Amino acid sequence: MEEILASIKRVIVEEDAAPPAQRTRGRAKATDEDVLELSDPVSEENGLLSPDAAEASRHRLAALAAVRQESGAGPVSDAPLEALVREMLKPMLKEWLDQRLPEMVEELVTREIARITGKPL
């Protein structure tokens, strides 16, 4: 877990240290027309989808939720991204614990024994 966070921090530092010309390389520059202002409410009249596309999307998402419930995966949560991240992190966390937990427990037990007995081990 620490390695992942360190990697993310390195990427952020590298991006901050890069000259502005390099930071925008590979990215299109946004214009005022490209920016969606989230403070402006989208009404049903001028929605982003046509009614047919919105209905088709709702139908497909409902079918996906039904398949998930039938497969025994449980109900679709309110935060599917959090659930996805949690599922992705489980194997990484297990591997990290498998590698480091025995050493951590041994070190903590050794320290506690030394503290109780007053003798360094």
JSON list of C-alpha atoms in Angstrom, two decimals:
[
{"chain": "A", "resi": 1, "resn": "MET", "atom": "CA", "xyz": [0.00, 0.00, 0.00]},
{"chain": "A", "resi": 2, "resn": "GLU", "atom": "CA", "xyz": [2.86, 2.35, 0.90]},
{"chain": "A", "resi": 3, "resn": "GLU", "atom": "CA", "xyz": [4.54, 1.57, -2.40]},
{"chain": "A", "resi": 4, "resn": "ILE", "atom": "CA", "xyz": [1.40, 2.52, -4.31]},
{"chain": "A", "resi": 5, "resn": "LEU", "atom": "CA", "xyz": [1.08, 5.83, -2.45]},
{"chain": "A", "resi": 6, "resn": "ALA", "atom": "CA", "xyz": [4.77, 6.55, -2.97]},
{"chain": "A", "resi": 7, "resn": "SER", "atom": "CA", "xyz": [4.39, 5.86, -6.69]},
{"chain": "A", "resi": 8, "resn": "ILE", "atom": "CA", "xyz": [1.43, 8.23, -6.93]},
{"chain": "A", "resi": 9, "resn": "LYS", "atom": "CA", "xyz": [3.36, 10.94, -5.07]},
{"chain": "A", "resi": 10, "resn": "ARG", "atom": "CA", "xyz": [6.33, 10.50, -7.43]},
{"chain": "A", "resi": 11, "resn": "VAL", "atom": "CA", "xyz": [4.10, 10.96, -10.47]},
{"chain": "A", "resi": 12, "resn": "ILE", "atom": "CA", "xyz": [2.57, 14.12, -8.97]},
{"chain": "A", "resi": 13, "resn": "VAL", "atom": "CA", "xyz": [6.00, 15.55, -8.15]},
{"chain": "A", "resi": 14, "resn": "GLU", "atom": "CA", "xyz": [7.28, 14.73, -11.64]},
{"chain": "A", "resi": 15, "resn": "GLU", "atom": "CA", "xyz": [4.28, 16.46, -13.22]},
{"chain": "A", "resi": 16, "resn": "ASP", "atom": "CA", "xyz": [4.76, 19.53, -11.03]},
{"chain": "A", "resi": 17, "resn": "ALA", "atom": "CA", "xyz": [8.47, 19.67, -11.86]},
{"chain": "A", "resi": 18, "resn": "ALA", "atom": "CA", "xyz": [7.94, 19.34, -15.61]},
{"chain": "A", "resi": 19, "resn": "PRO", "atom": "CA", "xyz": [7.97, 22.53, -17.68]},
{"chain": "A", "resi": 20, "resn": "PRO", "atom": "CA", "xyz": [4.49, 23.77, -18.65]},
{"chain": "A", "resi": 21, "resn": "ALA", "atom": "CA", "xyz": [5.07, 22.79, -22.29]},
{"chain": "A", "resi": 22, "resn": "GLN", "atom": "CA", "xyz": [5.65, 19.17, -21.29]},
{"chain": "A", "resi": 23, "resn": "ARG", "atom": "CA", "xyz": [2.67, 19.08, -18.92]},
{"chain": "A", "resi": 24, "resn": "THR", "atom": "CA", "xyz": [0.25, 19.88, -21.74]},
{"chain": "A", "resi": 25, "resn": "ARG", "atom": "CA", "xyz": [1.90, 17.52, -24.23]},
{"chain": "A", "resi": 26, "resn": "GLY", "atom": "CA", "xyz": [-0.55, 14.83, -25.22]},
{"chain": "A", "resi": 27, "resn": "ARG", "atom": "CA", "xyz": [-3.51, 16.80, -23.88]},
{"chain": "A", "resi": 28, "resn": "ALA", "atom": "CA", "xyz": [-5.74, 19.03, -25.92]},
{"chain": "A", "resi": 29, "resn": "LYS", "atom": "CA", "xyz": [-6.08, 22.55, -24.63]},
{"chain": "A", "resi": 30, "resn": "ALA", "atom": "CA", "xyz": [-9.56, 23.22, -23.29]},
{"chain": "A", "resi": 31, "resn": "THR", "atom": "CA", "xyz": [-11.52, 26.10, -24.64]},
{"chain": "A", "resi": 32, "resn": "ASP", "atom": "CA", "xyz": [-14.50, 27.76, -23.00]},
{"chain": "A", "resi": 33, "resn": "GLU", "atom": "CA", "xyz": [-16.76, 25.70, -25.25]},
{"chain": "A", "resi": 34, "resn": "ASP", "atom": "CA", "xyz": [-15.19, 22.43, -24.01]},
{"chain": "A", "resi": 35, "resn": "VAL", "atom": "CA", "xyz": [-15.82, 23.17, -20.33]},
{"chain": "A", "resi": 36, "resn": "LEU", "atom": "CA", "xyz": [-19.09, 21.99, -18.78]},
{"chain": "A", "resi": 37, "resn": "GLU", "atom": "CA", "xyz": [-20.01, 24.30, -15.95]},
{"chain": "A", "resi": 38, "resn": "LEU", "atom": "CA", "xyz": [-21.38, 22.09, -13.21]},
{"chain": "A", "resi": 39, "resn": "SER", "atom": "CA", "xyz": [-23.01, 25.05, -11.48]},
{"chain": "A", "resi": 40, "resn": "ASP", "atom": "CA", "xyz": [-25.43, 25.40, -14.41]},
{"chain": "A", "resi": 41, "resn": "PRO", "atom": "CA", "xyz": [-28.28, 22.91, -13.94]},
{"chain": "A", "resi": 42, "resn": "VAL", "atom": "CA", "xyz": [-29.19, 20.78, -16.95]},
{"chain": "A", "resi": 43, "resn": "SER", "atom": "CA", "xyz": [-32.91, 20.75, -17.44]},
{"chain": "A", "resi": 44, "resn": "GLU", "atom": "CA", "xyz": [-34.84, 17.90, -19.01]},
{"chain": "A", "resi": 45, "resn": "GLU", "atom": "CA", "xyz": [-35.54, 20.13, -22.01]},
{"chain": "A", "resi": 46, "resn": "ASN", "atom": "CA", "xyz": [-31.90, 20.65, -22.95]},
{"chain": "A", "resi": 47, "resn": "GLY", "atom": "CA", "xyz": [-30.48, 17.42, -21.54]},
{"chain": "A", "resi": 48, "resn": "LEU", "atom": "CA", "xyz": [-27.28, 15.83, -22.71]},
{"chain": "A", "resi": 49, "resn": "LEU", "atom": "CA", "xyz": [-29.06, 12.73, -24.08]},
{"chain": "A", "resi": 50, "resn": "SER", "atom": "CA", "xyz": [-32.03, 12.27, -26.29]},
{"chain": "A", "resi": 51, "resn": "PRO", "atom": "CA", "xyz": [-35.00, 10.63, -24.55]},
{"chain": "A", "resi": 52, "resn": "ASP", "atom": "CA", "xyz": [-34.46, 7.43, -26.56]},
{"chain": "A", "resi": 53, "resn": "ALA", "atom": "CA", "xyz": [-30.78, 7.21, -25.61]},
{"chain": "A", "resi": 54, "resn": "ALA", "atom": "CA", "xyz": [-31.57, 7.92, -21.95]},
{"chain": "A", "resi": 55, "resn": "GLU", "atom": "CA", "xyz": [-34.24, 5.20, -21.87]},
{"chain": "A", "resi": 56, "resn": "ALA", "atom": "CA", "xyz": [-31.96, 2.69, -23.59]},
{"chain": "A", "resi": 57, "resn": "SER", "atom": "CA", "xyz": [-29.19, 3.46, -21.09]},
{"chain": "A", "resi": 58, "resn": "ARG", "atom": "CA", "xyz": [-31.55, 3.04, -18.14]},
{"chain": "A", "resi": 59, "resn": "HIS", "atom": "CA", "xyz": [-32.74, -0.27, -19.57]},
{"chain": "A", "resi": 60, "resn": "ARG", "atom": "CA", "xyz": [-29.18, -1.60, -20.05]},
{"chain": "A", "resi": 61, "resn": "LEU", "atom": "CA", "xyz": [-28.07, -0.49, -16.58]},
{"chain": "A", "resi": 62, "resn": "ALA", "atom": "CA", "xyz": [-31.13, -2.14, -15.02]},
{"chain": "A", "resi": 63, "resn": "ALA", "atom": "CA", "xyz": [-30.31, -5.36, -16.90]},
{"chain": "A", "resi": 64, "resn": "LEU", "atom": "CA", "xyz": [-26.72, -5.19, -15.63]},
{"chain": "A", "resi": 65, "resn": "ALA", "atom": "CA", "xyz": [-27.91, -4.70, -12.04]},
{"chain": "A", "resi": 66, "resn": "ALA", "atom": "CA", "xyz": [-30.29, -7.65, -12.40]},
{"chain": "A", "resi": 67, "resn": "VAL", "atom": "CA", "xyz": [-27.49, -9.91, -13.66]},
{"chain": "A", "resi": 68, "resn": "ARG", "atom": "CA", "xyz": [-25.28, -8.86, -10.78]},
{"chain": "A", "resi": 69, "resn": "GLN", "atom": "CA", "xyz": [-28.00, -9.63, -8.22]},
{"chain": "A", "resi": 70, "resn": "GLU", "atom": "CA", "xyz": [-28.76, -13.00, -9.84]},
{"chain": "A", "resi": 71, "resn": "SER", "atom": "CA", "xyz": [-25.08, -13.97, -9.73]},
{"chain": "A", "resi": 72, "resn": "GLY", "atom": "CA", "xyz": [-25.10, -13.60, -5.95]},
{"chain": "A", "resi": 73, "resn": "ALA", "atom": "CA", "xyz": [-22.78, -10.63, -5.92]},
{"chain": "A", "resi": 74, "resn": "GLY", "atom": "CA", "xyz": [-25.27, -8.79, -3.76]},
{"chain": "A", "resi": 75, "resn": "PRO", "atom": "CA", "xyz": [-27.14, -5.58, -4.43]},
{"chain": "A", "resi": 76, "resn": "VAL", "atom": "CA", "xyz": [-25.52, -2.82, -6.39]},
{"chain": "A", "resi": 77, "resn": "SER", "atom": "CA", "xyz": [-24.09, -0.37, -3.89]},
{"chain": "A", "resi": 78, "resn": "ASP", "atom": "CA", "xyz": [-24.61, 3.38, -3.87]},
{"chain": "A", "resi": 79, "resn": "ALA", "atom": "CA", "xyz": [-20.89, 3.81, -4.50]},
{"chain": "A", "resi": 80, "resn": "PRO", "atom": "CA", "xyz": [-19.84, 1.38, -7.27]},
{"chain": "A", "resi": 81, "resn": "LEU", "atom": "CA", "xyz": [-16.48, 3.10, -7.73]},
{"chain": "A", "resi": 82, "resn": "GLU", "atom": "CA", "xyz": [-15.62, 2.55, -4.06]},
{"chain": "A", "resi": 83, "resn": "ALA", "atom": "CA", "xyz": [-16.62, -1.10, -4.36]},
{"chain": "A", "resi": 84, "resn": "LEU", "atom": "CA", "xyz": [-14.48, -1.49, -7.48]},
{"chain": "A", "resi": 85, "resn": "VAL", "atom": "CA", "xyz": [-11.47, 0.12, -5.81]},
{"chain": "A", "resi": 86, "resn": "ARG", "atom": "CA", "xyz": [-12.00, -2.04, -2.72]},
{"chain": "A", "resi": 87, "resn": "GLU", "atom": "CA", "xyz": [-12.06, -5.21, -4.84]},
{"chain": "A", "resi": 88, "resn": "MET", "atom": "CA", "xyz": [-8.91, -4.11, -6.71]},
{"chain": "A", "resi": 89, "resn": "LEU", "atom": "CA", "xyz": [-7.05, -3.34, -3.49]},
{"chain": "A", "resi": 90, "resn": "LYS", "atom": "CA", "xyz": [-7.90, -6.61, -1.71]},
{"chain": "A", "resi": 91, "resn": "PRO", "atom": "CA", "xyz": [-5.28, -8.75, -3.51]},
{"chain": "A", "resi": 92, "resn": "MET", "atom": "CA", "xyz": [-2.65, -6.03, -3.17]},
{"chain": "A", "resi": 93, "resn": "LEU", "atom": "CA", "xyz": [-3.37, -5.62, 0.54]},
{"chain": "A", "resi": 94, "resn": "LYS", "atom": "CA", "xyz": [-3.31, -9.40, 1.06]},
{"chain": "A", "resi": 95, "resn": "GLU", "atom": "CA", "xyz": [0.08, -9.66, -0.65]},
{"chain": "A", "resi": 96, "resn": "TRP", "atom": "CA", "xyz": [1.45, -6.75, 1.40]},
{"chain": "A", "resi": 97, "resn": "LEU", "atom": "CA", "xyz": [0.20, -8.29, 4.65]},
{"chain": "A", "resi": 98, "resn": "ASP", "atom": "CA", "xyz": [1.55, -11.73, 3.71]},
{"chain": "A", "resi": 99, "resn": "GLN", "atom": "CA", "xyz": [4.99, -10.22, 3.16]},
{"chain": "A", "resi": 100, "resn": "ARG", "atom": "CA", "xyz": [5.18, -7.84, 6.11]},
{"chain": "A", "resi": 101, "resn": "LEU", "atom": "CA", "xyz": [2.79, -8.90, 8.88]},
{"chain": "A", "resi": 102, "resn": "PRO", "atom": "CA", "xyz": [4.92, -11.72, 10.38]},
{"chain": "A", "resi": 103, "resn": "GLU", "atom": "CA", "xyz": [7.93, -9.40, 10.69]},
{"chain": "A", "resi": 104, "resn": "MET", "atom": "CA", "xyz": [5.78, -6.61, 12.17]},
{"chain": "A", "resi": 105, "resn": "VAL", "atom": "CA", "xyz": [4.25, -8.95, 14.76]},
{"chain": "A", "resi": 106, "resn": "GLU", "atom": "CA", "xyz": [7.66, -10.37, 15.67]},
{"chain": "A", "resi": 107, "resn": "GLU", "atom": "CA", "xyz": [9.12, -6.89, 16.12]},
{"chain": "A", "resi": 108, "resn": "LEU", "atom": "CA", "xyz": [6.20, -5.66, 18.22]},
{"chain": "A", "resi": 109, "resn": "VAL", "atom": "CA", "xyz": [6.23, -8.77, 20.44]},
{"chain": "A", "resi": 110, "resn": "THR", "atom": "CA", "xyz": [9.99, -8.46, 20.90]},
{"chain": "A", "resi": 111, "resn": "ARG", "atom": "CA", "xyz": [9.64, -4.80, 21.92]},
{"chain": "A", "resi": 112, "resn": "GLU", "atom": "CA", "xyz": [6.82, -5.59, 24.33]},
{"chain": "A", "resi": 113, "resn": "ILE", "atom": "CA", "xyz": [8.77, -8.45, 25.95]},
{"chain": "A", "resi": 114, "resn": "ALA", "atom": "CA", "xyz": [11.78, -6.15, 26.30]},
{"chain": "A", "resi": 115, "resn": "ARG", "atom": "CA", "xyz": [9.59, -3.46, 27.85]},
{"chain": "A", "resi": 116, "resn": "ILE", "atom": "CA", "xyz": [7.98, -5.86, 30.33]},
{"chain": "A", "resi": 117, "resn": "THR", "atom": "CA", "xyz": [11.21, -7.59, 31.36]},
{"chain": "A", "resi": 118, "resn": "GLY", "atom": "CA", "xyz": [13.35, -4.46, 31.22]},
{"chain": "A", "resi": 119, "resn": "LYS", "atom": "CA", "xyz": [15.97, -6.34, 29.23]},
{"chain": "A", "resi": 120, "resn": "PRO", "atom": "CA", "xyz": [16.86, -5.48, 25.64]},
{"chain": "A", "resi": 121, "resn": "LEU", "atom": "CA", "xyz": [16.49, -8.44, 23.28]}
]
